[in-house]
CSV table of C-alpha atoms and ligand atoms in Angstrom, one decimal:
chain,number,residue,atom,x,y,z
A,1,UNK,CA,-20.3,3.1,-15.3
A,2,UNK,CA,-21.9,1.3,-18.4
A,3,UNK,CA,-23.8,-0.9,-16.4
A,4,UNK,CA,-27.3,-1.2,-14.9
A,5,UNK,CA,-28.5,0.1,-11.7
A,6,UNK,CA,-31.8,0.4,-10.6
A,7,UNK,CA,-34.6,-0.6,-7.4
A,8,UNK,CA,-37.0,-2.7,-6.7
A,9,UNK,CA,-39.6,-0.8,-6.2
A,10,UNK,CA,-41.5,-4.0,-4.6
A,11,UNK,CA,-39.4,-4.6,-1.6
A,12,UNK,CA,-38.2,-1.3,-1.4
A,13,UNK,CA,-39.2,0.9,2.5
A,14,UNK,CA,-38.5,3.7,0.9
A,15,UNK,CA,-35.7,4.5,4.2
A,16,UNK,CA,-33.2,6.9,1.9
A,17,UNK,CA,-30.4,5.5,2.9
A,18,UNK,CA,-29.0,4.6,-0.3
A,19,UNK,CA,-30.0,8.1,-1.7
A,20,UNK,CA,-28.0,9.6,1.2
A,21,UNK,CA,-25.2,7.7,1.0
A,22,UNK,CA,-24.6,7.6,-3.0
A,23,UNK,CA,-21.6,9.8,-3.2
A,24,UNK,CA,-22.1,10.9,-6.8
A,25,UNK,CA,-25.8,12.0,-6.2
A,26,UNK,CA,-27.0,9.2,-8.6
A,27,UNK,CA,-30.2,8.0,-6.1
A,28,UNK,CA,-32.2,10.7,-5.4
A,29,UNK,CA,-35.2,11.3,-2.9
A,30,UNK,CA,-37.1,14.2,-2.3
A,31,UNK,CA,-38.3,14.1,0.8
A,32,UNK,CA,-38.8,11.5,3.6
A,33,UNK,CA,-40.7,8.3,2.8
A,34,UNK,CA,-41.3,9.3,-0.9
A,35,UNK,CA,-39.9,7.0,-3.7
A,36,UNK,CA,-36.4,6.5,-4.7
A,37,UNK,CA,-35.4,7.1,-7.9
A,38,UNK,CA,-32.3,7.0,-9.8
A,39,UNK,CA,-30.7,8.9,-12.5
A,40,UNK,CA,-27.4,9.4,-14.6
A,41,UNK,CA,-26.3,6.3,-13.9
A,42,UNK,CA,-23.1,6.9,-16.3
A,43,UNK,CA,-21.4,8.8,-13.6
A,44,UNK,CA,-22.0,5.8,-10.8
A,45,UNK,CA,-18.3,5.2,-9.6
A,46,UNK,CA,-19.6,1.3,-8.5
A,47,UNK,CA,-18.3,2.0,-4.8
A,48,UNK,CA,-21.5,-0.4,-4.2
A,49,UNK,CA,-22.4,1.5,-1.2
A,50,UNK,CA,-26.0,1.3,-1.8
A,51,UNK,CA,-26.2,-2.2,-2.2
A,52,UNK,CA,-24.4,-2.7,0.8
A,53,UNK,CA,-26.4,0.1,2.6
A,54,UNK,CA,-29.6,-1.3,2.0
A,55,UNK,CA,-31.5,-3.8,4.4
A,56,UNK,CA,-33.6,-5.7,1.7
A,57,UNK,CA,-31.7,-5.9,-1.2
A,58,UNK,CA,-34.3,-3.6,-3.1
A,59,UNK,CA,-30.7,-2.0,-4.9
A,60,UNK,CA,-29.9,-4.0,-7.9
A,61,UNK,CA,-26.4,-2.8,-9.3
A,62,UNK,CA,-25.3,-4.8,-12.4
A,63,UNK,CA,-21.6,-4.5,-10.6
A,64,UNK,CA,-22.8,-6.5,-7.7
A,65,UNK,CA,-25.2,-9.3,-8.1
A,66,UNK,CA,-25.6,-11.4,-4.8
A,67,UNK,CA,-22.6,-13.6,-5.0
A,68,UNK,CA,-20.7,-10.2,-4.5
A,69,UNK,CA,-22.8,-9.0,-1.8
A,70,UNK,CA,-22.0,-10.4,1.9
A,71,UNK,CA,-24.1,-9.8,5.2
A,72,UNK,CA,-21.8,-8.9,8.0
A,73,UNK,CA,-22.2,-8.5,11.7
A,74,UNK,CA,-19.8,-5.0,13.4
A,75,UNK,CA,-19.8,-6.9,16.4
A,76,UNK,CA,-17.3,-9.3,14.5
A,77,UNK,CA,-15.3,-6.4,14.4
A,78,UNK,CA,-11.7,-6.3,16.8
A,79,UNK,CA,-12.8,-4.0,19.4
A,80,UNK,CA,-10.8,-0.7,19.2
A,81,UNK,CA,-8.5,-1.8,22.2
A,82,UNK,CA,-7.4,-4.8,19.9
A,83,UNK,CA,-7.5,-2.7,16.9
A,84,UNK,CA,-5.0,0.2,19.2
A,85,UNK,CA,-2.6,-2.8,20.2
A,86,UNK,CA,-2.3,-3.8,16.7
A,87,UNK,CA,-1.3,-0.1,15.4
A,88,UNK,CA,0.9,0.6,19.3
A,89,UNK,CA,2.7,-2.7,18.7
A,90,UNK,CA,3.2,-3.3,15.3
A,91,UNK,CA,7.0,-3.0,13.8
A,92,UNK,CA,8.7,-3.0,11.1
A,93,UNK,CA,10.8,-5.8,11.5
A,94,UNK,CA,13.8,-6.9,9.7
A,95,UNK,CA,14.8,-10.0,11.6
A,96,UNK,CA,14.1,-12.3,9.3
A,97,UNK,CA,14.2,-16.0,9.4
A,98,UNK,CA,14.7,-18.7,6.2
A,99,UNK,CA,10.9,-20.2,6.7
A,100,UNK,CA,8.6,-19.6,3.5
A,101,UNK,CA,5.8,-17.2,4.2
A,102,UNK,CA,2.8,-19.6,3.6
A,103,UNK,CA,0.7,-19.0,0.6
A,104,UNK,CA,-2.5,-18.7,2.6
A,105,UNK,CA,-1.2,-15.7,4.4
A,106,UNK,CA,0.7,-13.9,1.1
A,107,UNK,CA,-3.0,-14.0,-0.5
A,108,UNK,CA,-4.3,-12.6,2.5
A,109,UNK,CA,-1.9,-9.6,2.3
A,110,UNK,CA,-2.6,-8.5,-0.4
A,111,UNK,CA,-6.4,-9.1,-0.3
A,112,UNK,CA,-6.3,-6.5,2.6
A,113,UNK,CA,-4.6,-4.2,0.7
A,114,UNK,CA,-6.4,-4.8,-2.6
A,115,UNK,CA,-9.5,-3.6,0.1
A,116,UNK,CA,-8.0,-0.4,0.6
A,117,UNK,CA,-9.6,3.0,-0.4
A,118,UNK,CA,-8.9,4.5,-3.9
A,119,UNK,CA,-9.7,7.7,-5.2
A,120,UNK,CA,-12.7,7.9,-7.3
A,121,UNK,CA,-12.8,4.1,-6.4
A,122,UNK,CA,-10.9,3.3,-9.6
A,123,UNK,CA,-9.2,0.1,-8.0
A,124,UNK,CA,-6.5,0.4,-10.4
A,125,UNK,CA,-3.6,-0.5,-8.1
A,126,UNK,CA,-1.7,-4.0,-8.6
A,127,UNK,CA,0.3,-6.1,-7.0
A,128,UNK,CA,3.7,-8.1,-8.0
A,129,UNK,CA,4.8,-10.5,-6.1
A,130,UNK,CA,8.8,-11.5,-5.8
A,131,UNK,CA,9.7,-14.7,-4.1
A,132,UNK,CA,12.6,-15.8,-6.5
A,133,UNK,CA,15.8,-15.5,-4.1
A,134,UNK,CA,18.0,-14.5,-7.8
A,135,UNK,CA,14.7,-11.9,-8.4
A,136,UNK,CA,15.2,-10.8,-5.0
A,137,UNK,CA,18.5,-10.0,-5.4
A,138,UNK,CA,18.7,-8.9,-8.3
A,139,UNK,CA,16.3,-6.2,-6.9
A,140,UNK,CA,19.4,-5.6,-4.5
A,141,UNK,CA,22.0,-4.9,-7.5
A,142,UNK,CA,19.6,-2.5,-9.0
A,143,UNK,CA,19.1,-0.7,-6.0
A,144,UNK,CA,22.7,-0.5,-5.4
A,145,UNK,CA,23.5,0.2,-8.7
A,146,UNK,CA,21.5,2.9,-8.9
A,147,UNK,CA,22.8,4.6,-5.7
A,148,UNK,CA,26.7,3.7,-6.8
A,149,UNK,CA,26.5,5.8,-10.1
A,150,UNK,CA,24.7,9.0,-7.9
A,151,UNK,CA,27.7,8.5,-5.7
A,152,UNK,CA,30.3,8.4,-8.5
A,153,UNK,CA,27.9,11.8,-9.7
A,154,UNK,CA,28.2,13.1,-6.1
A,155,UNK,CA,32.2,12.4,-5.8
A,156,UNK,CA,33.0,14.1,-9.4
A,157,UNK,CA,35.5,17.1,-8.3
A,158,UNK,CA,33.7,19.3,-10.9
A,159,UNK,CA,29.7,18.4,-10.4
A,160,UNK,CA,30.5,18.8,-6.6
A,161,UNK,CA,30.9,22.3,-6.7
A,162,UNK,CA,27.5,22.4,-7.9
A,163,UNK,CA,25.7,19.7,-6.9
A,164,UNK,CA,26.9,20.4,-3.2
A,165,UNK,CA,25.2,23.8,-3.5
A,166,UNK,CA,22.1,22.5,-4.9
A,167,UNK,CA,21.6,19.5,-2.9
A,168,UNK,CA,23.8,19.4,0.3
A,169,UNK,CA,21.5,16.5,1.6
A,170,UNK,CA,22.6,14.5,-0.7
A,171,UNK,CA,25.9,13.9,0.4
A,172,UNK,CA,24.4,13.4,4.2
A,173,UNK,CA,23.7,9.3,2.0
A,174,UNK,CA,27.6,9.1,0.7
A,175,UNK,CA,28.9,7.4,4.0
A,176,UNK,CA,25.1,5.1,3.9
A,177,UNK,CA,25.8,3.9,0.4
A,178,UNK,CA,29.6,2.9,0.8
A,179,UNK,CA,28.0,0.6,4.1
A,180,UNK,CA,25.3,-1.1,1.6
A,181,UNK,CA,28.1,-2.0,-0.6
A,182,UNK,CA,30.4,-3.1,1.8
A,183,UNK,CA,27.7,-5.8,3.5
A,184,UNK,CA,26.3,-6.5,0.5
A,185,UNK,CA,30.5,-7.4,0.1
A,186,UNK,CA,30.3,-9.2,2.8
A,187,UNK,CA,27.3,-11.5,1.9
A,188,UNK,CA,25.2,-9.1,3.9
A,189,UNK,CA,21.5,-7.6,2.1
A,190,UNK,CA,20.6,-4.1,4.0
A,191,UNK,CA,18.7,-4.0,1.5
A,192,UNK,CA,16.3,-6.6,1.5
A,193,UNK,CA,17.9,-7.8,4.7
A,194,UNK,CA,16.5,-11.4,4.0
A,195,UNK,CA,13.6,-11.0,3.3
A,196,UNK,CA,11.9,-14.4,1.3
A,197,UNK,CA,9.0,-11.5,-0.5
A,198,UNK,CA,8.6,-8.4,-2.1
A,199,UNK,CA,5.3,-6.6,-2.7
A,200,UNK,CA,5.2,-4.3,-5.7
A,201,UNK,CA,2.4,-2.0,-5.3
A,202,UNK,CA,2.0,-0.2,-8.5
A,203,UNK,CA,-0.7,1.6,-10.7
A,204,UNK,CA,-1.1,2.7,-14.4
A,205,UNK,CA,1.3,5.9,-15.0
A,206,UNK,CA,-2.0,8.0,-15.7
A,207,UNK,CA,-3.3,7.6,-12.5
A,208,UNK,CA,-3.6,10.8,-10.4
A,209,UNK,CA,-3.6,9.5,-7.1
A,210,UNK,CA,-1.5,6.5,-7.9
A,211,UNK,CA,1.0,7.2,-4.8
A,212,UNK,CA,-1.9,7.4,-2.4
A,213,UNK,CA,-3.9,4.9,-3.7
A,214,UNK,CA,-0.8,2.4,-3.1
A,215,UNK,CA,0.8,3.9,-0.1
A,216,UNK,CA,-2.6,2.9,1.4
A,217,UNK,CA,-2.7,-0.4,-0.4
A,218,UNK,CA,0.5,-0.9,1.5
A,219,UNK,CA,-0.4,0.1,5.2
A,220,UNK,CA,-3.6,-2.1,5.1
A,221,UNK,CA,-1.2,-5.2,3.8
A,222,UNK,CA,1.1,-4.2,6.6
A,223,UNK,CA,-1.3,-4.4,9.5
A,224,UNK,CA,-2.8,-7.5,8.2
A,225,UNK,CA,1.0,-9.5,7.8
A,226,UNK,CA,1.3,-7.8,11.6
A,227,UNK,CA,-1.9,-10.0,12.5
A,228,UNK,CA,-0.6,-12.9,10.3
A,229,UNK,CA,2.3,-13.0,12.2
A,230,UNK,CA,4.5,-12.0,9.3
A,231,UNK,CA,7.4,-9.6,9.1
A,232,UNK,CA,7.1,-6.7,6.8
A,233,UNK,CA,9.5,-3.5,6.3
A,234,UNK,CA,8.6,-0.8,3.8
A,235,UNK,CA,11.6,-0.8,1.1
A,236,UNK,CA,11.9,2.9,1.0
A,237,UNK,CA,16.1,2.2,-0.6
A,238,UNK,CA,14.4,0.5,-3.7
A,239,UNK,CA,11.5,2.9,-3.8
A,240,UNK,CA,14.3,6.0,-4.1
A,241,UNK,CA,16.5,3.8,-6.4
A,242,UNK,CA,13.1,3.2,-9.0
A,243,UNK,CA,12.3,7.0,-8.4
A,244,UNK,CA,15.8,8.3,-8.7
A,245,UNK,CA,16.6,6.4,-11.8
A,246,UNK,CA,13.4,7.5,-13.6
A,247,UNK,CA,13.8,4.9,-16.4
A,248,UNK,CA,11.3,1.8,-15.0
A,249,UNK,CA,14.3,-0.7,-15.8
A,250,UNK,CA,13.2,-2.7,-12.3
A,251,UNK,CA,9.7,-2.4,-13.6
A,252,UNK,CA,10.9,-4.2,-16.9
A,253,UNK,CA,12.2,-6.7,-15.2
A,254,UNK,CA,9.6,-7.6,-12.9
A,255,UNK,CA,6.9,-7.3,-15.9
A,256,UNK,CA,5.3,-4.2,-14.8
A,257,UNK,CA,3.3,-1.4,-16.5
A,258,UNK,CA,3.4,1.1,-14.7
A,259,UNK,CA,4.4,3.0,-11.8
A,260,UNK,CA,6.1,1.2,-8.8
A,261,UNK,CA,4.7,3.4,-6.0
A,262,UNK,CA,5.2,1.3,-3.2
A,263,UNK,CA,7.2,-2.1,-2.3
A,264,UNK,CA,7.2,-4.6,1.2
A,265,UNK,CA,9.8,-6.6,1.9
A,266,UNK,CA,7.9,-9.5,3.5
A,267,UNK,CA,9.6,-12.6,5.5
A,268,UNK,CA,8.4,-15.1,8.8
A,269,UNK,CA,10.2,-13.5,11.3
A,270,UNK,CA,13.5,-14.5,13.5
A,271,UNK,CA,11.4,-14.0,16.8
A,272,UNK,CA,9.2,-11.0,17.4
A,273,UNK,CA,8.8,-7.7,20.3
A,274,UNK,CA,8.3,-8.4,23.8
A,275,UNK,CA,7.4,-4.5,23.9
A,276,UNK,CA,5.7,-1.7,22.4
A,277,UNK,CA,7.4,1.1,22.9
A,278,UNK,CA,5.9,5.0,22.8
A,279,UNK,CA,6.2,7.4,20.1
A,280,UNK,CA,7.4,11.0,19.9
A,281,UNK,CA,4.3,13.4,21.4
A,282,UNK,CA,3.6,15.0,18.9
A,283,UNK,CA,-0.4,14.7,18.1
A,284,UNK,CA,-1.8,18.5,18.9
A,285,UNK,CA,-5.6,18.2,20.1
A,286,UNK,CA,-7.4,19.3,22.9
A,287,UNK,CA,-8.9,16.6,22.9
B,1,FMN,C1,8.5,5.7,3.4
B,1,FMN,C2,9.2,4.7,4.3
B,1,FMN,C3,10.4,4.2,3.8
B,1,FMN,C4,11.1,3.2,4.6
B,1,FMN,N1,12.3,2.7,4.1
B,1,FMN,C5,12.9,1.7,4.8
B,1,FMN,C6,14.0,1.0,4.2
B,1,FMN,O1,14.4,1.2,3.0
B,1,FMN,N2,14.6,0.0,4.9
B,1,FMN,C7,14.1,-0.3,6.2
B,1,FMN,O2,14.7,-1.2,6.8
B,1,FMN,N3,13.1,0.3,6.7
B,1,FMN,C8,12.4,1.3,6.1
B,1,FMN,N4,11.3,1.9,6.6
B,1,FMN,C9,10.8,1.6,7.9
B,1,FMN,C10,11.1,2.7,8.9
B,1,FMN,O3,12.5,2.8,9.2
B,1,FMN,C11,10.3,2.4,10.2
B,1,FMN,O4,8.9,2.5,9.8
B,1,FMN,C12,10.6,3.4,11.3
B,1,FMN,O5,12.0,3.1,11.7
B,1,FMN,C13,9.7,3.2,12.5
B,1,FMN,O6,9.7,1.8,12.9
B,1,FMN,P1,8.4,1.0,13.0
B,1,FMN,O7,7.8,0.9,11.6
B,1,FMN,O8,8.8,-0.3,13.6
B,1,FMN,O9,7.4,1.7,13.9
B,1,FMN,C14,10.6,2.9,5.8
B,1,FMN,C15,9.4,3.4,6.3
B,1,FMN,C16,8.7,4.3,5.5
B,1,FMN,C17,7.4,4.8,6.0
């Protein structure tokens, strides 16, 4: 960091608990009730924690002046039975109807997953939005395209003596991409499967943990669109097209630099679950 962090040694108790907490051992104390101090400030990562740490503003971080820095209660928090229901109940669901998603809640979505965790806190993940219906399809086509010339690759007589060899999943999709081209035929996205959105969550190529950085971008925007009421289905189809065809042409055309590592199609829903339903049992513990 370049900027300026330091404490006021005034209002400062002395408590630690910003030395504790610093993950990059930037605030030091020796021992119990003795002063704070702070050095090599260049390698501060600005994950703020001890401003936010601190219970009379003694830290001053040139990152976070007090417009930046908010007082909360956790007793505001959902208790964990709300927070369990939302995680048992929420879907992916794909029944979408016409009804723009309202602004409000888009900009929500993506604030909660803008809050997600990065590595290193580098908070280099971005977000595109896609709410043009001949954008949205046109994210379709690519997808589709994409998997139609792997087919015609797949169904050449001479690479299929190889490629069956090499890859024998592959031709488990043959049968699923000859259905996406038939609805789409028929007027019908499986695709995008009407959604009105799509999230781009994407990150600078150099980025080492660009996946996870977005993947967890994603799940945060996905619970909050569950508390928003709005549908969301992770568009794993276009995420293997983008992969797959390795040249960024759906990046081009929806202005990004960089790598796509995540996308949500996003719509209000056609009516929601009366249910939640169990999952497999899998979780070993003994707990
Ligand atoms: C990596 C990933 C890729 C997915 N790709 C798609 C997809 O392309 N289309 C789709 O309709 N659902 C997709 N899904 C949603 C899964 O099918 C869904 O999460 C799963 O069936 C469980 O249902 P639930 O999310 O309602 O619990 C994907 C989910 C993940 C995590």
């Amino acid at each position: 960091m370049e900027g300026q962090l330091s404490i006021n040694t005034e209002s400062c108790i002395k408590c630690g608990k910003c030395a504790r907490i610093c993950p990059s051992l930037i605030i030091t104390q020796e021992e119990k009730g003795s002063p704070v101090k702070v050095q090599n400030v260049e390698n501060c990562i600005a994950c703020g924690h001890c401003v936010a740490v601190c219970p009379t503003g003694s830290v001053l971080h040139s990152e976070f002046p007090a417009e930046k820095v908010h007082p909360f209660k956790y007793s505001d928090y959902p208790t964990p039975e709300q927070m369990m229901l939302v995680c048992k109940a929420r879907r992916s669901n794909r029944a979408f109807s016409k009804q723009p998603i309202p602004q409000e809640a888009l900009k929500q979505i993506i604030e909660a997953a803008h809050r997600a965790p990065t590595a290193s806190n580098m908070q280099q993940v971005y977000f595109t939005l896609v709410t043009d219906p001949e954008q949205l399809d046109a994210i379709t086509r690519f997808t589709l395209d994409v998997f139609n010339s792997a087919a015609k690759k797949l169904k050449n007589p001479i690479l299929k003596l190889v490629l069956k060899k090499i890859m024998p999943d592959a031709y488990r999709y043959l049968p699923v991409f000859d259905r996406l081209n038939r609805e789409y035929a028929k007027g019908n996205d499986m695709i995008l499967r009407g959604a009105t959105a799509a999230l781009f969550i994407h990150t600078p190529k150099s980025s080492r943990f660009g996946s996870a950085d977005a993947n967890l971008a994603y799940q945060n925007g996905s619970l909050m669109a569950e508390c928003l009421g709005v549908n969301q289905f992770y568009m794993g189809f276009v995420c293997t097209a983008i992969h797959q065809e390795n040249k960024d042409t759906l990046a081009n055309m929806l202005g990004i630099n960089g790598t796509i590592h995540a996308a949500m199609a996003l719509g209000m829903p056609a009516f929601r679950f009366s249910n939640y339903i169990d999952k497999k049992d899998t979780v070993e513990t003994d707990l």
